[in-house]
XYZ file of C-alpha atoms in Angstrom:
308
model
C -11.235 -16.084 9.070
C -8.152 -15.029 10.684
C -9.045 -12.224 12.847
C -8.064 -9.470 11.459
C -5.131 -11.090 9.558
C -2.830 -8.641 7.533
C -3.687 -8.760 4.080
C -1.230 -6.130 3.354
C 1.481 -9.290 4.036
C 0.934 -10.448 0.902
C -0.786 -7.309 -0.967
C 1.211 -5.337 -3.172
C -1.200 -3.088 -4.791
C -4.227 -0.481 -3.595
C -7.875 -0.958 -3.464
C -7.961 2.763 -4.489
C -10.005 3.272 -1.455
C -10.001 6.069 1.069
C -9.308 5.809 4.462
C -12.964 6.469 5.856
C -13.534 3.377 3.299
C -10.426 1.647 4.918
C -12.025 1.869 8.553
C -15.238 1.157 7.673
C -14.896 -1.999 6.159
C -12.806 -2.624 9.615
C -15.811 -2.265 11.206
C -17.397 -4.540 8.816
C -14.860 -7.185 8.976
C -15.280 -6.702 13.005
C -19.166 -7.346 12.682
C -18.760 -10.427 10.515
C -15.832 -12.241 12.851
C -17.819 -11.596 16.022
C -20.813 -14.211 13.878
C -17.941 -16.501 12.599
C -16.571 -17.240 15.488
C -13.301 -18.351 13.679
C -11.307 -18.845 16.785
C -13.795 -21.922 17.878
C -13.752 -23.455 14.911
C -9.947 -23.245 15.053
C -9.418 -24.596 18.605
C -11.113 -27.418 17.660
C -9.640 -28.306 14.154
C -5.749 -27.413 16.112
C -6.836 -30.369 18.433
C -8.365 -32.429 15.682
C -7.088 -32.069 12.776
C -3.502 -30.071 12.913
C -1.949 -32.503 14.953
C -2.177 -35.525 12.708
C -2.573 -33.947 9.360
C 0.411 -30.972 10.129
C 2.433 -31.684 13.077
C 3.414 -35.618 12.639
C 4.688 -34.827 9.084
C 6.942 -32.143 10.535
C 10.554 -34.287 10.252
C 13.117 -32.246 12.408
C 15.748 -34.437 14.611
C 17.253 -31.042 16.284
C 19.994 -30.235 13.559
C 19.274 -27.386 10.892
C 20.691 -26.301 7.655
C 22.267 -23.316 6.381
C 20.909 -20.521 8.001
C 19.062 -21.703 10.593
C 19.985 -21.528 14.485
C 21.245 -25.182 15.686
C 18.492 -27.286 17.691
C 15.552 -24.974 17.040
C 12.910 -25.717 15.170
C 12.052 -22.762 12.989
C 8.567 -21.788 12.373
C 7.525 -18.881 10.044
C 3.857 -17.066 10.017
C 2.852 -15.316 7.005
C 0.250 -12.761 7.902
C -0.053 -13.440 11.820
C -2.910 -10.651 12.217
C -3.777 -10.257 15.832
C -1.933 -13.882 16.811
C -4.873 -15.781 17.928
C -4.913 -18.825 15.505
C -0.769 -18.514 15.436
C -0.591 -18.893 19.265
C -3.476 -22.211 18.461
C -0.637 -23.893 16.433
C 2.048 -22.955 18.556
C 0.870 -24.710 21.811
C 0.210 -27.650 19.795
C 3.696 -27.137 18.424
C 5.400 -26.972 21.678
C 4.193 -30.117 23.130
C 6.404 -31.796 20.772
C 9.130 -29.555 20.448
C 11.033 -27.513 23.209
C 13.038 -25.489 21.648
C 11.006 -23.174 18.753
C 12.105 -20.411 16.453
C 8.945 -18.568 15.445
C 9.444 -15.918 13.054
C 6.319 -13.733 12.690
C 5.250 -11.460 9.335
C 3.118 -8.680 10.058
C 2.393 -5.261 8.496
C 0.121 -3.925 11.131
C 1.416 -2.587 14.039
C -1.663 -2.593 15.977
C -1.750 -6.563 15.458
C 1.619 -7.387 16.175
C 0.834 -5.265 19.496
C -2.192 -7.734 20.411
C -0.130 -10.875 18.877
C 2.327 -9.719 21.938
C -0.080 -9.302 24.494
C -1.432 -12.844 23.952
C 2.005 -14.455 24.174
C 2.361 -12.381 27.536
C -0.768 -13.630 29.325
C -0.027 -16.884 28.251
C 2.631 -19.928 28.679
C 4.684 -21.307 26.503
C 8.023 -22.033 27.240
C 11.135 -22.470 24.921
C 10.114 -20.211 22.044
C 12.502 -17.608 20.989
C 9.722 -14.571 19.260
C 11.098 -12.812 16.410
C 8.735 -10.058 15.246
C 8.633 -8.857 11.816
C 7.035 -5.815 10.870
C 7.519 -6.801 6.781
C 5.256 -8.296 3.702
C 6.644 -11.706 2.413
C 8.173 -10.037 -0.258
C 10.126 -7.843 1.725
C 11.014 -10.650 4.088
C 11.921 -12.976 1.146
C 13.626 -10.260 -0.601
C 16.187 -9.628 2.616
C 16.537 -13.477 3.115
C 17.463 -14.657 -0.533
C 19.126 -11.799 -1.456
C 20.882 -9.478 1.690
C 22.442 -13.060 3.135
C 25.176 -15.318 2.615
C 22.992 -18.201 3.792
C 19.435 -17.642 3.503
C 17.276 -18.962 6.138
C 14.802 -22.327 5.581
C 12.226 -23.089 8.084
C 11.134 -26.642 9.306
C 7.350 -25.333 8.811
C 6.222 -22.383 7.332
C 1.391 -21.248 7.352
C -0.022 -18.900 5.494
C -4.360 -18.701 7.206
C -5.942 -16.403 4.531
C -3.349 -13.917 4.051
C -2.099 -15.705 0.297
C -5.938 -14.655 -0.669
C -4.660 -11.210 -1.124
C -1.569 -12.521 -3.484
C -0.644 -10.721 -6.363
C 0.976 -13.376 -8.370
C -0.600 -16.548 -6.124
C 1.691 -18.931 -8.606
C 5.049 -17.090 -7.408
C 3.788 -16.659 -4.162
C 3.202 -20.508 -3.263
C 6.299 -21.712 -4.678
C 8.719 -18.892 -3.101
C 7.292 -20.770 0.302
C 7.587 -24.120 -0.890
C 11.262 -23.266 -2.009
C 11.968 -21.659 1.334
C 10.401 -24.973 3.307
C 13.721 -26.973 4.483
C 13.614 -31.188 3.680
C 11.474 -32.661 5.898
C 9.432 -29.532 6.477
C 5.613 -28.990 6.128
C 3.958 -25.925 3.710
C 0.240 -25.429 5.215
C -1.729 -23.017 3.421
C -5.764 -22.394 4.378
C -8.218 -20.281 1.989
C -11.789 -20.083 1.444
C -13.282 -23.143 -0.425
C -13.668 -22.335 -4.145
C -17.343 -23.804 -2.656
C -17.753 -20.789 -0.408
C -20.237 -18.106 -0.883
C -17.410 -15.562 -0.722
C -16.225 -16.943 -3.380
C -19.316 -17.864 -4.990
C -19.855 -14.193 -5.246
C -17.194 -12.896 -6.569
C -17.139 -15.123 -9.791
C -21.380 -14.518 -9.783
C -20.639 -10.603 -9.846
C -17.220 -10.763 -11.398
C -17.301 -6.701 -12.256
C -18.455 -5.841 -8.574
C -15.008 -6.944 -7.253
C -12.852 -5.864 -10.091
C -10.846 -3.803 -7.978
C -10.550 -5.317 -4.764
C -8.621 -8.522 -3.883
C -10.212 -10.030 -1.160
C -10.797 -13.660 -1.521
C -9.915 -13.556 -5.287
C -7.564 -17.075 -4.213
C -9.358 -19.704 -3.136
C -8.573 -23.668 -2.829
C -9.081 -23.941 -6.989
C -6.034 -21.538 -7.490
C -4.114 -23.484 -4.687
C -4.448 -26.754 -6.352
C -3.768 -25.958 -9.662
C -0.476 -24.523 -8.954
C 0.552 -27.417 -7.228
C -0.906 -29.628 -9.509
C 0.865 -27.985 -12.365
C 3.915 -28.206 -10.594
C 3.783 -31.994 -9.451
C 3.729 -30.915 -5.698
C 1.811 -33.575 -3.909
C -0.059 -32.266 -1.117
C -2.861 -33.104 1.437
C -6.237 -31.607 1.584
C -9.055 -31.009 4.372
C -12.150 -29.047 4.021
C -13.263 -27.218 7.100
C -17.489 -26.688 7.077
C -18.190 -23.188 8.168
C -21.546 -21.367 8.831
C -21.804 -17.677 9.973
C -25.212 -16.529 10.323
C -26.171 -13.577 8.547
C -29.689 -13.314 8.602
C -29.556 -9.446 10.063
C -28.361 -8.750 6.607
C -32.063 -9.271 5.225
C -33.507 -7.264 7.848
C -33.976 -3.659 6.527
C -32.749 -1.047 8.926
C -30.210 -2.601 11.301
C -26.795 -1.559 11.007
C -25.285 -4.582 11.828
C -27.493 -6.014 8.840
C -26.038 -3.333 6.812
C -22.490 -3.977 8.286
C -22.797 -7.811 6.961
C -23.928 -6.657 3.499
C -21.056 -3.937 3.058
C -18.407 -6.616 3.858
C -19.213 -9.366 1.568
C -19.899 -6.962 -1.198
C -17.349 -4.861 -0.476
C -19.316 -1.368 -1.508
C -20.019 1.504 1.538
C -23.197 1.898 2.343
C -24.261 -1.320 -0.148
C -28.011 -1.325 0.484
C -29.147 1.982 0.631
C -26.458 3.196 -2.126
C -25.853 0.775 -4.684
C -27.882 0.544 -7.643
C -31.025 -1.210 -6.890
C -31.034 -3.750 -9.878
C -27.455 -4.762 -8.546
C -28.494 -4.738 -5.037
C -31.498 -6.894 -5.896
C -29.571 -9.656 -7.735
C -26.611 -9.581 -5.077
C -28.851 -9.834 -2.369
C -31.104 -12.274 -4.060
C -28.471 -14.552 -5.093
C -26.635 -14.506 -1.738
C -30.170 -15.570 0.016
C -30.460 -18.432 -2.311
C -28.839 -22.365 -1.717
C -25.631 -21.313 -3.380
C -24.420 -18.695 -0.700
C -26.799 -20.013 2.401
C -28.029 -23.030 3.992
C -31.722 -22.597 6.068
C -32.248 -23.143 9.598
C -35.210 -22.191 10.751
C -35.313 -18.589 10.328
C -31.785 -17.717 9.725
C -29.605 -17.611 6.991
C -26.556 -19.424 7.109
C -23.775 -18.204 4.813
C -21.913 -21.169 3.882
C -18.138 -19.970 4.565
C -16.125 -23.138 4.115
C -12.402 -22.997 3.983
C -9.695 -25.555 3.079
C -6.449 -26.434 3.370
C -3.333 -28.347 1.883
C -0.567 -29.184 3.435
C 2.960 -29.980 1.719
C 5.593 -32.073 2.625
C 8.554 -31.503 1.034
């Protein structure tokens, strides 16, 4: 996933949990990126995939709309979280076009921060930064209704951060409407064929009140299939291995468990019939593929792009 992308972006409402909770699932999240490895699996579908599937459908001859700056190309990033898979897109980006807007939405301070120090050690040239310290529905909120000429965008992404949408209907077509003609939607979530997933509708009361990955590609395509939105689609196979998480006594085990069930201290606190059937069911061919002696979680994610 995206590392540590800003859920709050899109969230509007609490987990109800405290902040010990808050930082230890942090530390969770941490634990399960450093096995995903989502940044390799990103360079290499930028290269593959994003260039003929997102950037060639991109129509912008260098003039723009109402409020948009003349000549650039304006990008927007919904949930940017620490800027490592936004800075992928953008050097793809740039080899086609020299002269960038990129507009950047991001709660988290802290990720903006590392977002910057990226773009500093790097280099691209021609890109004007605009950092945004806003959710989407502030953002959206200032641009429809605080000016005279609200600003469209030649290609808006959301990676992962629409999984913590309140209202995932509203949500998609606020970004389609805010796509100029000509201009590209892409929107990435877990496959409704991910063991995330898979979980959460197995052990539907479990994850009553937390949002994490309660969108996945199902939700996606029925809103745009209700809507007559014609869109592309790619699935991206994922594997993390998480066979620590079946080994009693390491914390890193422990770590895994506590972030895809989303309870502190999971294994050694949660009631053992529950813990039992979670753990069972996430060991078996619907969460995992086997490889020898590890467990690989099967942590697919798709996405659609739209061409309006």
């Amino acid at each position: 996933m995206k590392l540590e992308s800003s859920s709050e972006c899109l969230k509007m409402t609490s987990n109800n949990i405290t902040i010990d909770d808050a930082e230890h699932f942090r530390q969770c999240r941490e634990t399960f990126a450093q096995r995903e490895k989502a940044v390799d699996i990103f360079t290499d579908w930028t290269v593959t995939v994003f260039h003929d599937t997102v950037l060639t459908k991109i129509a912008h001859d260098g003039t723009n709309g109402p409020g948009m700056r003349s000549g650039q190309l304006q990008v927007l990033s919904v949930g940017s979280g620490t800027g490592e898979i936004d800075y992928l897109f953008l050097q793809q980006i740039a080899k086609k076009y020299a002269n960038i807007y990129f507009t950047s939405l991001e709660l988290s301070q802290d990720n903006l921060n590392s977002f910057k120090s990226i773009v500093s050690r790097g280099n691209l040239k021609g890109i004007t930064w605009d950092w945004k310290q806003l959710t989407w529905e502030h953002f959206r909120y200032y641009n429809i209704r605080k000016c005279s000429q609200p600003r469209l965008f030649h290609f808006i992404f959301s990676v992962f951060s629409i999984t913590y949408a309140n209202d995932v209907n509203t949500t998609v077509m606020n970004m389609y409407e805010s796509i100029d003609d000509g201009g590209v939607l892409l929107i990435i979530v877990l496959s409704d064929e991910s063991a995330p997933y898979r979980l959460r509708t197995k052990f539907p009361k479990m994850f009553a009140s937390d949002s994490l990955a309660s969108v996945s590609s199902s939700e996606i395509r029925k809103v745009l299939d209700n809507h007559g939105i014609p869109f592309e689609h790619t699935r991206q196979p994922s594997r993390v291995d998480i066979t620590p998480a079946f080994t009693k006594g390491r914390r890193e085990g422990a770590n895994l468990a506590d972030h895809l069930s989303r309870k502190v201290n999971f294994l050694k606190k949660g009631e053992p019939k529950l813990v039992n059937e979670f753990m069972a069911y996430l060991k078996g061919p619907d969460c995992v593929e086997r490889e020898q002696q590890e467990y690989l979680l099967i942590n697919d994610w798709d996405a659609f792009v739209v061409t309006k």
